[in-house]
């Protein structure tokens, strides 16, 4: 804040007399409601009568009343200096903007506008902007606007357009009041009648009066002789004739200052404009806390780049980062001011961070913990799939990516893929949670997200996954938007080396209404089938089930049950259900005869034993050559 | 050394005063030092021998304040003139943005002047710098001495200034020509910013 506005100059220490009553009244009105009453307010008086005090008081009082008010005090000389500096450093626009933001502009020593054409036109522009938006301008000068020589006509009319008030010489009473005020302020005291005598002396300004008072104070302090009303005139008059001894011999020409001004000219001439502008932008962004590597690189180039375009690109990057940061802060306030939101060159990193935050807030569904590989019984029909699963767990994302498991209902696909998910989850090397979702759930979630307009967040949940498992992927058939999302998700994870495991009741080639780009991607990894269990596996499954549920069953029951083909482990359970139910109805244990009777009754027509779903992958047109060209004349060896 | 750092808005110039022993390089710096207001100069570092000759070098950092929005600093160095301090001279000369050659105008010193000028060129060449591209200004110092003892400026110019660089007559003890010299070397250095020679630009250090 300018020293002028620090409260030394106030209305309550400004002595009001007949000579300045109007000026003070106007000043108070302006301070109380800036921009409303007299705009601009122009105060003039010969020097030393309190113009500066008055405008300082306006600024201070206005600030007291409205602390948010932007008040700026500037002597015209400083204004000119700032303008020159701004123009030479290419910051003219910033200069203009700075002043156009001010609510209350106080300009002192306006008389120095004389002959400064460029300053005048700049000022005119600023005045127009300020007045246009109802902000207050207050000026002080040692003469009225019409007497300031060589000033643009338009500016004169602007200056004179508000209220012009003058401050006259204070009369005797005011002078006494001023002197008493000063004494009180500085805790000085004089013999009775001294101040009055001093006030009676002719004086050209308050400043002169103050000088005289100072002289009296110095005399009193020296203690040579007491100051009395009788010797006031002598002391003060002596002071006026004595040459000022404080001033040294003629000041030597300041070589250094001259040198500096020459250097300034040289710098202004030789520093390349675009680099200056770019440097300014860099300084600006750095001050705002952004990393400016991108702009700095341009700065180091020899060719002049399009600075504005470059800056615009940077600015758009910054605004994107701001968006991302705001989004992230909503999720987690601790993310505010994170480094990743400070480099417009690495926006994807920031995006990834936001996705992480979203995922952390709302992690994707995981695999069901009950399904583990240990509880799966291996047999001939599923050993290939099991081995593939083990290889996948050992090196996720490396060997079989994606792993596509297919097989009829109840063969244990879901068990297998969830088991893979659980095993992957225990791997420390995985970079994110294991997302495990069924096809229909995936579709439902997408629809819900579309409804709430939170697709971005929904997407982000999955993007951060360390591995993705989609069960019953055939549920996506015919759902274009879901396939689209899965496609992008698949690509994002796959290219990041993350494991994708899919399960379906049929191979990719047989899923109808599946986009070719997805199908080919599913085919690109390992497609492995789980067959309905063979007899051995069936027997193992029955043995385990009976052990758990009917430990007293007659030996050989499992082997007998295993004779009947089933589609999978699920059906094994339902057969056991049926047998147990029959045994309870008969009121006895599970015996071979009971089983035989039950099976006979149920027969092959029982709805439980649907025919096994054959693996039809060999029918894939891509894999099977149906028509052999020119078979004539070829010897087909028949093996016997 | 960086000349202009646009990002930090700084200009830093290293100017080396070169010349034979006792030609008045340190006097130049002393004069500058005394003219500069206290807040604009760093402390002048002089490493001198007991007989008050420069043993290593003098260093005077000057802060010219904000010029066109650039914080501008000059670093003035002198080299020891005596022949046997060749290594120090090379070290000080490294990375110089401009050189002031302070010649001793005394008639009997002319050989030392020539020798030192040759030494300057040899050292620049050794650092892989083309002497024609280095801003250079010559100051013919001690022009205040009686005419019988000194050579006048045109005479000296004939002998030393074969490249036709800017030159100034000087009396470093009383300050004649000191700032003129500094001004003209500074302007030469700054001119290189926009000159044909690619400006040495450093970024974000």
mmCIF file of N, CA, C and O in Angstrom, chain A residues 351-399:
data_model
loop_
_atom_site.group_PDB
_atom_site.id
_atom_site.type_symbol
_atom_site.label_atom_id
_atom_site.label_comp_id
_atom_site.label_asym_id
_atom_site.label_seq_id
_atom_site.Cartn_x
_atom_site.Cartn_y
_atom_site.Cartn_z
ATOM 1 N N UNK A 351 -5.003 -36.994 -15.943
ATOM 2 C CA UNK A 351 -6.250 -37.728 -16.184
ATOM 3 C C UNK A 351 -6.215 -39.080 -15.466
ATOM 4 O O UNK A 351 -7.193 -39.489 -14.838
ATOM 5 N N UNK A 352 -5.047 -39.729 -15.562
ATOM 6 C CA UNK A 352 -4.914 -41.036 -14.921
ATOM 7 C C UNK A 352 -5.088 -40.899 -13.413
ATOM 8 O O UNK A 352 -5.704 -41.754 -12.765
ATOM 9 N N UNK A 353 -4.563 -39.795 -12.871
ATOM 10 C CA UNK A 353 -4.656 -39.583 -11.429
ATOM 11 C C UNK A 353 -6.117 -39.428 -11.011
ATOM 12 O O UNK A 353 -6.546 -39.952 -9.984
ATOM 13 N N UNK A 354 -6.856 -38.713 -11.840
ATOM 14 C CA UNK A 354 -8.272 -38.522 -11.529
ATOM 15 C C UNK A 354 -9.000 -39.859 -11.603
ATOM 16 O O UNK A 354 -9.817 -40.185 -10.739
ATOM 17 N N UNK A 355 -8.656 -40.648 -12.617
ATOM 18 C CA UNK A 355 -9.279 -41.972 -12.742
ATOM 19 C C UNK A 355 -8.985 -42.818 -11.516
ATOM 20 O O UNK A 355 -9.864 -43.507 -10.992
ATOM 21 N N UNK A 356 -7.739 -42.716 -11.076
ATOM 22 C CA UNK A 356 -7.361 -43.467 -9.874
ATOM 23 C C UNK A 356 -8.214 -43.050 -8.695
ATOM 24 O O UNK A 356 -8.685 -43.884 -7.923
ATOM 25 N N UNK A 357 -8.385 -41.725 -8.600
ATOM 26 C CA UNK A 357 -9.167 -41.208 -7.475
ATOM 27 C C UNK A 357 -10.587 -41.743 -7.540
ATOM 28 O O UNK A 357 -11.162 -42.147 -6.526
ATOM 29 N N UNK A 358 -11.121 -41.740 -8.761
ATOM 30 C CA UNK A 358 -12.489 -42.237 -8.929
ATOM 31 C C UNK A 358 -12.558 -43.707 -8.537
ATOM 32 O O UNK A 358 -13.448 -44.137 -7.805
ATOM 33 N N UNK A 359 -11.579 -44.475 -9.016
ATOM 34 C CA UNK A 359 -11.582 -45.900 -8.743
ATOM 35 C C UNK A 359 -11.427 -46.168 -7.256
ATOM 36 O O UNK A 359 -12.050 -47.065 -6.698
ATOM 37 N N UNK A 360 -10.569 -45.325 -6.607
ATOM 38 C CA UNK A 360 -10.345 -45.523 -5.186
ATOM 39 C C UNK A 360 -11.635 -45.257 -4.421
ATOM 40 O O UNK A 360 -11.940 -45.912 -3.424
ATOM 41 N N UNK A 361 -12.387 -44.274 -4.930
ATOM 42 C CA UNK A 361 -13.638 -43.911 -4.289
ATOM 43 C C UNK A 361 -14.652 -45.048 -4.429
ATOM 44 O O UNK A 361 -15.423 -45.326 -3.548
ATOM 45 N N UNK A 362 -14.631 -45.673 -5.584
ATOM 46 C CA UNK A 362 -15.678 -46.607 -5.941
ATOM 47 C C UNK A 362 -15.051 -47.735 -6.752
ATOM 48 O O UNK A 362 -15.101 -47.734 -7.965
ATOM 49 N N UNK A 363 -14.396 -48.672 -6.090
ATOM 50 C CA UNK A 363 -13.629 -49.678 -6.823
ATOM 51 C C UNK A 363 -14.548 -50.570 -7.656
ATOM 52 O O UNK A 363 -15.719 -50.746 -7.317
ATOM 53 N N UNK A 364 -14.051 -51.101 -8.759
ATOM 54 C CA UNK A 364 -14.859 -51.984 -9.581
ATOM 55 C C UNK A 364 -15.171 -53.263 -8.808
ATOM 56 O O UNK A 364 -14.455 -53.606 -7.867
ATOM 57 N N UNK A 365 -16.229 -53.969 -9.189
ATOM 58 C CA UNK A 365 -16.558 -55.208 -8.477
ATOM 59 C C UNK A 365 -15.413 -56.213 -8.575
ATOM 60 O O UNK A 365 -14.729 -56.278 -9.601
ATOM 61 N N UNK A 366 -15.188 -56.966 -7.542
ATOM 62 C CA UNK A 366 -14.087 -57.925 -7.531
ATOM 63 C C UNK A 366 -14.603 -59.345 -7.678
ATOM 64 O O UNK A 366 -15.812 -59.576 -7.769
ATOM 65 N N UNK A 367 -13.692 -60.302 -7.717
ATOM 66 C CA UNK A 367 -14.113 -61.710 -7.835
ATOM 67 C C UNK A 367 -14.728 -62.197 -6.522
ATOM 68 O O UNK A 367 -14.426 -61.681 -5.461
ATOM 69 N N UNK A 368 -15.608 -63.196 -6.619
ATOM 70 C CA UNK A 368 -16.209 -63.756 -5.405
ATOM 71 C C UNK A 368 -15.177 -64.594 -4.679
ATOM 72 O O UNK A 368 -14.612 -65.534 -5.252
ATOM 73 N N UNK A 369 -14.959 -64.301 -3.442
ATOM 74 C CA UNK A 369 -13.861 -64.960 -2.728
ATOM 75 C C UNK A 369 -14.053 -66.466 -2.557
ATOM 76 O O UNK A 369 -13.091 -67.193 -2.352
ATOM 77 N N UNK A 370 -15.326 -66.970 -2.644
ATOM 78 C CA UNK A 370 -15.550 -68.391 -2.407
ATOM 79 C C UNK A 370 -14.919 -69.271 -3.485
ATOM 80 O O UNK A 370 -14.604 -70.434 -3.251
ATOM 81 N N UNK A 371 -14.756 -68.725 -4.670
ATOM 82 C CA UNK A 371 -14.225 -69.527 -5.773
ATOM 83 C C UNK A 371 -12.711 -69.509 -5.801
ATOM 84 O O UNK A 371 -12.112 -68.464 -6.028
ATOM 85 N N UNK A 372 -12.113 -70.650 -5.565
ATOM 86 C CA UNK A 372 -10.660 -70.700 -5.657
ATOM 87 C C UNK A 372 -10.270 -71.876 -6.532
ATOM 88 O O UNK A 372 -11.071 -72.783 -6.787
ATOM 89 N N UNK A 373 -9.045 -71.843 -6.968
ATOM 90 C CA UNK A 373 -8.560 -72.930 -7.821
ATOM 91 C C UNK A 373 -8.484 -74.241 -7.043
ATOM 92 O O UNK A 373 -8.673 -75.322 -7.584
ATOM 93 N N UNK A 374 -8.204 -74.130 -5.730
ATOM 94 C CA UNK A 374 -8.027 -75.335 -4.922
ATOM 95 C C UNK A 374 -9.309 -76.162 -4.878
ATOM 96 O O UNK A 374 -9.261 -77.389 -4.758
ATOM 97 N N UNK A 375 -10.465 -75.494 -4.934
ATOM 98 C CA UNK A 375 -11.724 -76.244 -4.825
ATOM 99 C C UNK A 375 -12.187 -76.769 -6.172
ATOM 100 O O UNK A 375 -13.267 -77.320 -6.292
ATOM 101 N N UNK A 376 -11.369 -76.559 -7.202
ATOM 102 C CA UNK A 376 -11.756 -77.095 -8.510
ATOM 103 C C UNK A 376 -11.145 -78.464 -8.703
ATOM 104 O O UNK A 376 -9.969 -78.663 -8.441
ATOM 105 N N UNK A 377 -11.942 -79.406 -9.134
ATOM 106 C CA UNK A 377 -11.407 -80.742 -9.363
ATOM 107 C C UNK A 377 -10.991 -80.853 -10.816
ATOM 108 O O UNK A 377 -11.763 -80.526 -11.733
ATOM 109 N N UNK A 378 -9.763 -81.234 -11.015
ATOM 110 C CA UNK A 378 -9.250 -81.301 -12.375
ATOM 111 C C UNK A 378 -9.607 -82.629 -13.011
ATOM 112 O O UNK A 378 -9.652 -83.660 -12.341
ATOM 113 N N UNK A 379 -9.889 -82.588 -14.263
ATOM 114 C CA UNK A 379 -10.143 -83.820 -14.994
ATOM 115 C C UNK A 379 -9.705 -83.605 -16.424
ATOM 116 O O UNK A 379 -9.206 -82.526 -16.768
ATOM 117 N N UNK A 380 -9.918 -84.633 -17.223
ATOM 118 C CA UNK A 380 -9.498 -84.535 -18.608
ATOM 119 C C UNK A 380 -10.214 -83.386 -19.311
ATOM 120 O O UNK A 380 -9.653 -82.703 -20.154
ATOM 121 N N UNK A 381 -11.508 -83.201 -18.947
ATOM 122 C CA UNK A 381 -12.329 -82.264 -19.701
ATOM 123 C C UNK A 381 -11.969 -80.805 -19.430
ATOM 124 O O UNK A 381 -12.253 -79.938 -20.232
ATOM 125 N N UNK A 382 -11.368 -80.532 -18.268
ATOM 126 C CA UNK A 382 -11.070 -79.132 -18.001
ATOM 127 C C UNK A 382 -9.597 -78.864 -17.755
ATOM 128 O O UNK A 382 -9.207 -77.784 -17.351
ATOM 129 N N UNK A 383 -8.762 -79.883 -17.997
ATOM 130 C CA UNK A 383 -7.360 -79.688 -17.630
ATOM 131 C C UNK A 383 -6.679 -78.611 -18.473
ATOM 132 O O UNK A 383 -5.836 -77.870 -17.989
ATOM 133 N N UNK A 384 -7.103 -78.501 -19.726
ATOM 134 C CA UNK A 384 -6.496 -77.496 -20.595
ATOM 135 C C UNK A 384 -6.783 -76.094 -20.055
ATOM 136 O O UNK A 384 -5.889 -75.249 -19.934
ATOM 137 N N UNK A 385 -8.056 -75.922 -19.701
ATOM 138 C CA UNK A 385 -8.455 -74.618 -19.183
ATOM 139 C C UNK A 385 -7.734 -74.311 -17.871
ATOM 140 O O UNK A 385 -7.276 -73.191 -17.638
ATOM 141 N N UNK A 386 -7.614 -75.358 -17.026
ATOM 142 C CA UNK A 386 -6.937 -75.147 -15.743
ATOM 143 C C UNK A 386 -5.480 -74.766 -15.937
ATOM 144 O O UNK A 386 -4.957 -73.878 -15.278
ATOM 145 N N UNK A 387 -4.856 -75.452 -16.879
ATOM 146 C CA UNK A 387 -3.437 -75.164 -17.117
ATOM 147 C C UNK A 387 -3.261 -73.738 -17.651
ATOM 148 O O UNK A 387 -2.360 -73.007 -17.249
ATOM 149 N N UNK A 388 -4.161 -73.364 -18.540
ATOM 150 C CA UNK A 388 -4.096 -72.003 -19.083
ATOM 151 C C UNK A 388 -4.287 -70.983 -17.962
ATOM 152 O O UNK A 388 -3.605 -69.955 -17.893
ATOM 153 N N UNK A 389 -5.217 -71.312 -17.051
ATOM 154 C CA UNK A 389 -5.470 -70.402 -15.944
ATOM 155 C C UNK A 389 -4.240 -70.265 -15.069
ATOM 156 O O UNK A 389 -3.863 -69.166 -14.653
ATOM 157 N N UNK A 390 -3.594 -71.404 -14.801
ATOM 158 C CA UNK A 390 -2.387 -71.358 -13.966
ATOM 159 C C UNK A 390 -1.292 -70.536 -14.624
ATOM 160 O O UNK A 390 -0.624 -69.722 -13.978
ATOM 161 N N UNK A 391 -1.136 -70.729 -15.930
ATOM 162 C CA UNK A 391 -0.109 -69.954 -16.655
ATOM 163 C C UNK A 391 -0.422 -68.465 -16.603
ATOM 164 O O UNK A 391 0.468 -67.616 -16.470
ATOM 165 N N UNK A 392 -1.707 -68.159 -16.684
ATOM 166 C CA UNK A 392 -2.125 -66.759 -16.644
ATOM 167 C C UNK A 392 -1.822 -66.140 -15.285
ATOM 168 O O UNK A 392 -1.346 -65.015 -15.187
ATOM 169 N N UNK A 393 -2.091 -66.920 -14.241
ATOM 170 C CA UNK A 393 -1.848 -66.408 -12.893
ATOM 171 C C UNK A 393 -0.360 -66.197 -12.669
ATOM 172 O O UNK A 393 0.063 -65.225 -12.058
ATOM 173 N N UNK A 394 0.409 -67.108 -13.236
ATOM 174 C CA UNK A 394 1.850 -67.018 -13.046
ATOM 175 C C UNK A 394 2.417 -65.762 -13.706
ATOM 176 O O UNK A 394 3.234 -65.054 -13.134
ATOM 177 N N UNK A 395 1.954 -65.489 -14.916
ATOM 178 C CA UNK A 395 2.480 -64.317 -15.628
ATOM 179 C C UNK A 395 1.312 -63.551 -16.226
ATOM 180 O O UNK A 395 1.045 -63.653 -17.415
ATOM 181 N N UNK A 396 0.613 -62.771 -15.412
ATOM 182 C CA UNK A 396 -0.577 -62.097 -15.936
ATOM 183 C C UNK A 396 -0.213 -61.100 -17.038
ATOM 184 O O UNK A 396 0.781 -60.384 -16.929
ATOM 185 N N UNK A 397 -1.017 -61.107 -18.054
ATOM 186 C CA UNK A 397 -0.825 -60.137 -19.132
ATOM 187 C C UNK A 397 0.256 -60.517 -20.098
ATOM 188 O O UNK A 397 0.528 -59.794 -21.044
ATOM 189 N N UNK A 398 0.924 -61.653 -19.863
ATOM 190 C CA UNK A 398 2.055 -61.977 -20.709
ATOM 191 C C UNK A 398 1.736 -63.113 -21.689
ATOM 192 O O UNK A 398 1.812 -62.937 -22.903
ATOM 193 N N UNK A 399 1.320 -64.250 -21.137
ATOM 194 C CA UNK A 399 1.210 -65.406 -22.020
ATOM 195 C C UNK A 399 -0.086 -65.450 -22.803
ATOM 196 O O UNK A 399 -0.070 -65.400 -24.031
#
